[in-house]
């Protein structure tokens, strides 16, 4: 079973974000394309598909968010959790530790996405209602689209209120592929 633990850092600390924090990053291949992965000693803090952009774009963005952090490129050693997720032959028996830097509202939205039943879709209004912020559809939408580890916190399960695919930072084709894989093909996150 894959368990998620998501300690969160609040943006109030972002003014000094990164002091004594080392973030290791690497690039990995996946069935859905090349992924940029960043992690602290506490857990994974970013998973982003490259979409053909150079590595420096992701590193620069990470440094902008956490200006005092020390960023170290590492060789793309296999990450046990990824191996379990992408292999149908390996049981998922790893704990996935996440290290998120976000507003409490964002964390609540992401927890709601994590609670979405496998193979189902939801929309921004339902998520806003679930977190007790009925009138905050735009804030909910922003939380969904700013998710730094959308592969694990399943932003691709969110559609717009009319049931259309809606925005997805990594493209509609990848969104459909992730929905299909999580819903029918044994990828359990």
Short mmCIF file of C-alpha atoms in Angstrom, two decimals, residues 105-110 112-113 122-147 155 158-159 161:
data_model
loop_
_atom_site.label_atom_id
_atom_site.label_comp_id
_atom_site.label_asym_id
_atom_site.label_seq_id
_atom_site.Cartn_x
_atom_site.Cartn_y
_atom_site.Cartn_z
CA UNK A 105 -5.97 26.30 1.84
CA UNK A 106 -3.90 24.62 -0.84
CA UNK A 107 -3.05 21.74 1.50
CA UNK A 108 -6.76 21.22 2.24
CA UNK A 109 -7.60 21.17 -1.48
CA UNK A 110 -4.81 18.67 -2.13
CA UNK A 112 -9.45 16.42 -0.88
CA UNK A 113 -7.90 15.40 -4.20
CA UNK A 122 -14.33 15.66 -9.55
CA UNK A 123 -14.66 19.38 -10.21
CA UNK A 124 -13.52 22.62 -8.62
CA UNK A 125 -16.92 23.39 -7.11
CA UNK A 126 -17.19 19.97 -5.43
CA UNK A 127 -13.69 20.37 -4.02
CA UNK A 128 -14.43 23.92 -2.80
CA UNK A 129 -17.56 22.59 -1.06
CA UNK A 130 -15.62 19.67 0.45
CA UNK A 131 -13.05 22.00 2.03
CA UNK A 132 -15.76 24.34 3.32
CA UNK A 133 -14.99 27.19 0.91
CA UNK A 134 -18.11 27.21 -1.27
CA UNK A 135 -17.50 30.72 -2.57
CA UNK A 136 -13.82 30.19 -3.27
CA UNK A 137 -13.93 28.43 -6.62
CA UNK A 138 -11.10 30.52 -8.05
CA UNK A 139 -8.88 29.86 -5.02
CA UNK A 140 -9.66 26.16 -5.33
CA UNK A 141 -8.83 26.23 -9.04
CA UNK A 142 -5.53 28.00 -8.25
CA UNK A 143 -4.66 25.38 -5.62
CA UNK A 144 -5.32 22.59 -8.11
CA UNK A 145 -3.28 24.17 -10.89
CA UNK A 146 -0.36 25.13 -8.62
CA UNK A 147 0.09 21.61 -7.28
CA UNK A 155 -4.85 17.18 -10.13
CA UNK A 158 -10.24 17.61 -11.53
CA UNK A 159 -12.39 18.75 -14.44
CA UNK A 161 -17.78 22.24 -13.48
#
